[in-house]
Backbone as JSON, one array per atom type, in Angstrom:
{
  "sequence": "MSFDKELVDKITNFLNGIGIPVIEEVIDYKTFLPGLHFKEGSILMDIHKMKYPGDLLHEAGHIAVTEERLRPFIGTSKIGKEWPSLGDEMVSILWSYAALHHLELDPEIVFHPDGYKGSSEWLIEQFNNKTYIGMPLFIWMGFVDEERQFPILKKWLRGNLEVSDSL",
  "N": [[68.6, 127.02, -103.33], [67.31, 124.89, -106.12], [65.61, 121.94, -106.6], [64.96, 118.87, -108.07], [61.78, 118.09, -107.43], [60.46, 115.63, -107.5], [62.48, 113.9, -106.97], [63.52, 114.55, -104.4], [61.03, 114.25, -102.84], [60.88, 111.44, -103.55], [62.94, 110.41, -101.96], [62.44, 111.28, -99.49], [59.86, 110.26, -98.78], [60.63, 107.65, -98.85], [62.44, 107.39, -96.59], [60.69, 108.39, -94.46], [58.99, 106.41, -94.62], [60.35, 104.13, -93.73], [60.92, 104.55, -91.09], [62.62, 106.84, -90.56], [62.34, 109.85, -89.6], [61.82, 112.73, -91.59], [62.02, 116.09, -91.47], [60.74, 119.03, -92.78], [62.03, 122.32, -92.36], [62.8, 125.52, -91.62], [66.29, 126.18, -91.29], [68.37, 128.16, -89.6], [70.99, 128.33, -88.79], [74.49, 127.29, -88.52], [75.34, 124.22, -90.23], [76.74, 120.92, -90.59], [76.48, 119.77, -92.95], [74.93, 121.68, -95.59], [71.9, 122.88, -94.93], [70.82, 120.46, -93.78], [70.33, 118.74, -90.68], [70.52, 116.85, -87.58], [68.0, 115.91, -85.37], [67.03, 114.65, -82.37], [66.79, 111.92, -83.38], [65.81, 112.34, -85.86], [65.89, 113.8, -89.12], [66.29, 117.04, -89.85], [65.41, 119.17, -92.54], [66.27, 121.65, -94.82], [65.13, 122.83, -97.4], [65.76, 124.91, -98.98], [68.2, 125.37, -98.41], [69.73, 123.13, -98.7], [72.3, 121.38, -100.38], [72.77, 118.93, -101.94], [70.42, 116.49, -102.65], [70.98, 113.65, -102.27], [72.36, 113.69, -100.09], [70.84, 113.39, -97.8], [70.28, 110.59, -97.93], [72.67, 109.5, -97.02], [73.1, 110.8, -94.31], [70.69, 109.81, -93.27], [71.58, 107.16, -93.3], [73.27, 107.15, -91.2], [71.58, 107.28, -88.93], [70.19, 105.02, -89.33], [72.01, 103.0, -88.81], [72.63, 103.06, -86.3], [72.32, 101.94, -83.08], [69.05, 100.95, -81.89], [68.28, 101.75, -79.28], [69.75, 104.05, -78.87], [69.17, 105.88, -80.94], [67.01, 108.0, -80.34], [68.71, 109.84, -79.09], [70.28, 110.94, -81.13], [71.47, 113.95, -82.52], [71.37, 115.31, -80.13], [73.0, 116.37, -77.16], [73.22, 114.15, -75.54], [74.17, 111.88, -77.09], [76.9, 111.83, -77.31], [80.43, 112.35, -78.03], [81.83, 110.66, -79.42], [80.18, 109.62, -81.41], [79.28, 109.83, -84.66], [81.06, 106.71, -85.05], [84.11, 105.71, -86.58], [83.47, 102.99, -87.64], [80.78, 103.34, -87.85], [80.56, 105.18, -89.86], [81.47, 103.84, -92.09], [79.67, 101.88, -92.43], [77.41, 103.44, -92.76], [77.82, 104.34, -95.24], [77.74, 102.06, -96.74], [75.06, 101.51, -96.31], [73.78, 103.69, -97.42], [74.41, 103.2, -100.12], [72.99, 100.8, -100.55], [70.33, 101.9, -100.19], [70.11, 103.69, -102.12], [70.28, 102.04, -104.35], [68.04, 100.46, -104.04], [66.03, 102.4, -104.3], [66.55, 102.89, -106.96], [68.33, 104.83, -107.87], [70.88, 106.91, -109.46], [74.4, 106.15, -108.41], [75.95, 108.65, -108.4], [74.05, 110.64, -107.13], [74.23, 110.32, -104.41], [76.71, 109.95, -103.96], [78.45, 112.33, -104.75], [80.53, 114.7, -106.35], [81.37, 116.66, -104.47], [81.64, 115.41, -102.08], [82.47, 113.12, -99.48], [85.33, 113.48, -98.95], [86.52, 113.99, -101.32], [86.7, 111.29, -102.25], [84.46, 110.25, -103.6], [84.4, 109.22, -106.46], [86.01, 107.07, -106.26], [84.78, 105.48, -104.21], [82.53, 104.82, -105.77], [83.54, 103.34, -107.68], [84.62, 101.19, -106.26], [82.27, 100.14, -105.39], [81.14, 99.35, -107.62], [82.94, 97.36, -108.49], [82.3, 95.53, -106.57], [83.45, 95.5, -104.07], [83.07, 95.85, -100.93], [83.58, 97.87, -98.55], [83.83, 97.48, -95.02], [81.99, 95.57, -94.65], [81.97, 93.13, -93.13], [81.29, 94.42, -90.57], [78.67, 95.4, -91.17], [77.44, 92.97, -91.65], [77.5, 91.86, -89.09], [75.91, 93.68, -87.74], [73.37, 92.97, -88.63], [72.25, 93.62, -91.17], [72.39, 92.18, -93.42], [72.82, 88.86, -94.33], [74.92, 87.59, -95.39], [77.81, 88.66, -97.61], [77.12, 88.41, -100.33], [74.28, 88.86, -100.62], [74.12, 91.54, -100.58], [73.35, 94.37, -102.59], [70.87, 94.23, -101.54], [68.67, 94.57, -98.67], [67.92, 92.98, -95.47], [66.79, 94.25, -93.59], [65.99, 97.66, -92.65], [66.66, 99.36, -90.55], [68.91, 99.25, -87.69], [68.55, 97.16, -84.91], [68.68, 96.71, -81.3], [71.83, 95.88, -79.72], [72.29, 92.54, -79.05], [73.11, 90.95, -75.97], [74.6, 87.91, -75.37], [74.14, 85.4, -73.06], [76.04, 83.46, -73.07], [78.53, 84.66, -73.19]],
  "CA": [[68.77, 126.03, -104.3], [66.24, 124.32, -106.73], [65.88, 120.57, -106.73], [63.77, 118.1, -108.75], [60.91, 117.91, -106.33], [60.13, 114.31, -107.5], [63.69, 113.12, -106.4], [63.36, 114.97, -103.03], [60.04, 113.43, -102.32], [60.92, 109.88, -103.39], [63.96, 110.05, -100.91], [62.02, 111.66, -98.07], [58.99, 109.23, -98.58], [61.17, 106.38, -98.53], [62.94, 107.48, -95.17], [59.81, 108.41, -93.53], [58.26, 105.02, -94.58], [60.94, 103.15, -92.98], [60.9, 105.05, -89.7], [63.49, 107.74, -90.22], [61.5, 111.05, -89.95], [62.48, 113.8, -92.44], [61.09, 117.15, -91.1], [61.16, 120.15, -93.48], [61.77, 123.45, -91.54], [64.1, 126.51, -91.8], [67.56, 126.11, -90.69], [68.96, 129.38, -89.83], [72.14, 128.15, -88.1], [75.58, 126.73, -89.44], [75.23, 122.93, -90.05], [77.84, 120.17, -91.01], [75.96, 119.66, -94.18], [74.11, 122.77, -95.7], [70.37, 122.4, -95.09], [70.44, 119.29, -93.05], [70.6, 118.68, -89.3], [69.79, 115.82, -86.83], [67.18, 116.12, -84.14], [66.43, 113.49, -81.7], [66.8, 110.82, -84.3], [65.22, 112.59, -87.18], [66.66, 114.7, -89.86], [65.71, 118.39, -90.28], [65.77, 119.5, -94.01], [65.84, 123.06, -95.19], [65.1, 122.44, -98.79], [66.3, 126.07, -99.77], [69.71, 125.69, -98.15], [70.32, 121.89, -98.92], [72.97, 121.4, -101.64], [72.53, 117.8, -102.6], [69.43, 115.63, -102.02], [71.52, 112.56, -102.0], [73.04, 113.7, -98.64], [69.66, 112.82, -97.05], [70.42, 109.28, -97.76], [73.79, 109.14, -96.14], [72.68, 111.19, -93.06], [69.81, 108.68, -92.86], [72.44, 105.9, -92.9], [73.97, 107.32, -89.75], [70.33, 106.91, -88.13], [69.74, 103.51, -89.42], [73.01, 101.98, -88.3], [72.85, 103.4, -84.9], [71.28, 101.06, -82.15], [67.78, 101.57, -81.78], [68.07, 102.56, -78.01], [70.43, 105.35, -78.95], [68.64, 106.74, -82.05], [66.44, 109.13, -79.95], [69.61, 110.95, -78.7], [70.96, 111.7, -82.27], [71.09, 115.35, -82.43], [71.31, 115.95, -78.81], [74.24, 116.38, -76.36], [73.36, 112.96, -74.92], [74.76, 110.94, -77.98], [78.3, 111.51, -77.04], [81.17, 112.94, -78.88], [82.46, 109.57, -80.41], [79.23, 109.17, -82.27], [79.52, 108.53, -85.27], [82.37, 106.12, -85.0], [84.7, 105.24, -87.92], [82.77, 101.99, -88.29], [79.45, 103.75, -88.22], [80.75, 105.97, -90.96], [81.7, 102.88, -93.07], [78.51, 101.11, -92.58], [76.66, 104.33, -93.26], [78.21, 104.47, -96.74], [77.14, 100.91, -97.3], [73.71, 101.53, -96.13], [73.3, 104.81, -98.35], [74.46, 102.6, -101.39], [71.85, 99.85, -100.62], [69.19, 102.85, -100.28], [70.06, 104.32, -103.51], [69.9, 100.92, -105.38], [66.65, 100.28, -103.73], [65.41, 103.56, -104.88], [66.91, 102.91, -108.41], [69.0, 106.0, -108.36], [72.39, 106.82, -109.83], [75.21, 106.41, -107.28], [76.36, 110.01, -108.13], [73.18, 111.33, -106.34], [74.83, 110.17, -103.13], [78.32, 110.17, -103.95], [78.67, 113.59, -105.59], [82.11, 115.12, -106.3], [81.74, 117.53, -103.26], [81.35, 114.87, -100.7], [83.29, 112.01, -98.97], [86.67, 114.03, -98.97], [87.11, 113.67, -102.62], [86.73, 109.92, -102.71], [83.25, 109.86, -104.28], [84.59, 108.47, -107.5], [86.73, 105.86, -105.79], [83.73, 104.65, -103.75], [81.54, 104.31, -106.68], [84.44, 102.34, -108.44], [84.66, 100.05, -105.24], [80.87, 99.37, -105.44], [81.0, 98.6, -109.14], [83.65, 96.2, -108.4], [81.66, 94.47, -105.52], [84.43, 95.6, -102.98], [82.27, 96.53, -99.83], [84.42, 98.17, -97.35], [83.09, 97.57, -93.82], [81.01, 94.57, -94.95], [81.9, 92.48, -91.84], [80.35, 95.09, -89.57], [77.35, 95.39, -91.72], [76.74, 91.77, -91.43], [77.41, 91.73, -87.75], [74.76, 94.64, -87.38], [72.39, 92.3, -88.99], [71.64, 94.23, -92.17], [72.39, 91.15, -94.47], [73.45, 87.58, -93.69], [76.28, 87.38, -96.1], [78.0, 89.86, -98.66], [76.7, 88.23, -101.8], [73.02, 89.52, -100.65], [74.06, 93.03, -100.82], [72.8, 95.53, -101.73], [69.51, 93.84, -101.01], [68.86, 94.39, -97.12], [66.86, 92.13, -94.89], [66.09, 95.31, -92.67], [66.45, 99.1, -92.91], [67.03, 99.83, -89.32], [69.47, 98.35, -86.86], [68.16, 96.78, -83.59], [69.6, 97.0, -80.26], [72.74, 94.81, -79.6], [71.83, 91.53, -77.99], [74.22, 90.33, -75.34], [74.4, 86.48, -75.2], [74.65, 84.74, -71.87], [77.35, 82.56, -73.12], [79.75, 85.45, -73.55]],
  "C": [[67.24, 125.37, -104.89], [66.41, 122.88, -107.0], [64.73, 119.98, -107.63], [62.97, 117.72, -107.48], [60.63, 116.48, -106.22], [61.36, 113.29, -106.73], [63.65, 113.35, -104.68], [62.28, 114.04, -102.39], [60.25, 111.93, -102.28], [62.07, 109.68, -102.3], [63.14, 110.26, -99.57], [60.73, 110.67, -97.94], [59.56, 107.91, -98.28], [61.59, 106.25, -96.83], [61.77, 107.6, -94.15], [58.96, 107.06, -93.46], [59.07, 103.97, -93.9], [61.4, 103.51, -91.57], [61.97, 106.18, -89.48], [62.85, 109.2, -90.69], [62.42, 112.07, -90.48], [61.6, 115.04, -92.24], [61.58, 118.46, -91.8], [60.86, 121.38, -92.59], [63.09, 124.24, -92.05], [65.19, 126.3, -90.91], [68.37, 127.28, -90.68], [70.39, 129.39, -88.78], [73.14, 127.31, -89.11], [75.37, 125.05, -89.08], [76.5, 122.33, -90.74], [77.59, 120.2, -92.39], [74.89, 120.72, -94.54], [72.58, 122.14, -95.89], [69.94, 121.05, -94.34], [71.06, 119.2, -91.65], [70.09, 117.46, -88.56], [69.11, 116.41, -85.66], [66.45, 115.11, -83.55], [65.95, 112.51, -82.63], [65.99, 110.98, -85.45], [66.2, 113.61, -87.88], [65.65, 115.98, -90.22], [66.33, 118.74, -91.59], [65.34, 121.05, -94.27], [66.14, 122.95, -96.81], [65.7, 123.66, -99.53], [67.72, 126.13, -99.35], [70.39, 124.29, -98.39], [71.13, 121.92, -100.27], [72.8, 120.3, -102.37], [71.5, 116.91, -101.9], [69.92, 114.3, -101.52], [72.1, 112.51, -100.45], [71.95, 113.21, -97.8], [69.96, 111.26, -96.8], [71.58, 108.75, -96.84], [73.57, 109.71, -94.79], [71.74, 110.39, -92.59], [70.35, 107.38, -92.38], [73.04, 106.0, -91.49], [72.86, 106.84, -88.71], [70.23, 105.64, -87.97], [70.81, 102.63, -88.83], [73.14, 102.11, -86.89], [71.83, 102.39, -83.95], [70.08, 101.72, -81.76], [67.68, 102.3, -80.32], [68.86, 103.87, -78.05], [69.89, 106.34, -79.8], [67.89, 108.04, -81.42], [67.49, 110.25, -79.51], [70.52, 111.74, -79.8], [70.46, 113.22, -82.5], [70.92, 116.06, -81.16], [72.8, 115.76, -78.07], [74.49, 114.94, -75.68], [73.91, 111.7, -75.8], [76.06, 110.66, -77.76], [79.3, 112.05, -78.25], [81.69, 112.06, -79.92], [81.38, 109.16, -81.38], [79.29, 110.28, -83.69], [80.8, 107.86, -85.27], [82.82, 105.88, -86.37], [83.93, 104.11, -88.48], [81.37, 102.37, -88.6], [79.53, 104.41, -89.6], [80.84, 105.01, -92.11], [80.42, 102.29, -93.45], [77.35, 102.19, -93.11], [76.77, 104.57, -94.84], [77.55, 103.22, -97.38], [75.62, 100.98, -97.42], [72.94, 102.65, -97.16], [73.31, 104.13, -99.55], [73.3, 101.71, -101.56], [70.5, 100.83, -100.79], [69.07, 103.21, -101.84], [69.66, 103.21, -104.47], [68.58, 100.53, -105.09], [65.74, 101.15, -104.32], [65.62, 103.74, -106.4], [67.54, 104.34, -108.91], [70.39, 105.87, -108.65], [73.33, 107.05, -108.65], [75.72, 107.85, -107.1], [75.34, 110.93, -107.38], [73.82, 111.44, -104.96], [76.06, 110.68, -103.07], [78.87, 110.93, -104.97], [79.95, 114.04, -105.44], [82.38, 115.94, -105.04], [81.74, 116.73, -102.1], [82.43, 113.61, -100.67], [84.84, 112.33, -99.15], [87.36, 113.69, -100.2], [87.1, 112.25, -103.06], [85.38, 109.44, -103.23], [83.36, 109.0, -105.45], [85.19, 107.17, -107.21], [85.67, 104.87, -105.14], [82.87, 104.11, -104.74], [82.32, 102.99, -107.45], [84.49, 101.02, -107.57], [83.21, 99.19, -105.31], [80.66, 98.71, -106.7], [81.77, 97.32, -109.22], [83.43, 95.1, -107.25], [82.64, 94.45, -104.2], [83.51, 96.6, -101.99], [83.19, 96.75, -98.69], [83.44, 98.2, -96.16], [81.93, 96.49, -93.75], [80.75, 93.56, -93.72], [80.93, 92.94, -90.77], [79.09, 95.09, -89.9], [76.65, 94.06, -91.41], [76.4, 91.39, -90.0], [76.19, 92.65, -87.2], [73.59, 94.06, -87.88], [71.45, 92.7, -90.31], [71.4, 93.14, -93.5], [73.1, 89.96, -93.69], [74.84, 87.18, -94.22], [76.46, 88.54, -97.1], [77.32, 89.57, -99.81], [75.14, 88.83, -101.74], [73.1, 90.89, -101.01], [74.02, 93.42, -102.23], [71.45, 95.36, -101.35], [69.56, 93.69, -99.4], [67.7, 93.63, -96.67], [66.12, 93.06, -93.97], [66.73, 96.66, -93.03], [67.12, 99.54, -91.7], [67.68, 98.78, -88.27], [68.6, 98.23, -85.62], [69.0, 97.15, -82.55], [70.61, 95.76, -80.3], [72.08, 93.66, -78.63], [72.96, 90.86, -77.32], [73.67, 88.84, -74.99], [74.95, 86.2, -73.85], [75.89, 83.98, -71.79], [78.56, 83.3, -73.2], [80.44, 85.6, -72.35]]
}
């Protein structure tokens, strides 16, 4: 597949800049999304097999919303079969929307018709109506202090959970 190199570079430069490594290499095995795979907290990208550049942002969202101490295990057997959880999936969608907003990209780049189990159009409609499914969890993870700040984030990567002595 051939892509707009400027778009791919814009996305990968952003991700590398915030601490989510994108490594270009040949992927000669089956992956969940064509041309993309996780490896030890980074994203492997085969530009010749990748179908949608916006998928990079959604996959990066999975890394970004995972606790810092667990990120190195993404793409390994150590992460566990429960990763990503349904909550992680919801906040990954919010994260990728914030990222495309930051990069000044059209929502269709991430929420393309072949993704999100046919719900891409519905998701874009929800964002346009400022209905942000999963926002309480996103706030709890520390990406924003309150919903009205969204889609401007105060940080791009989730830290470790802090356990309070008062709990």
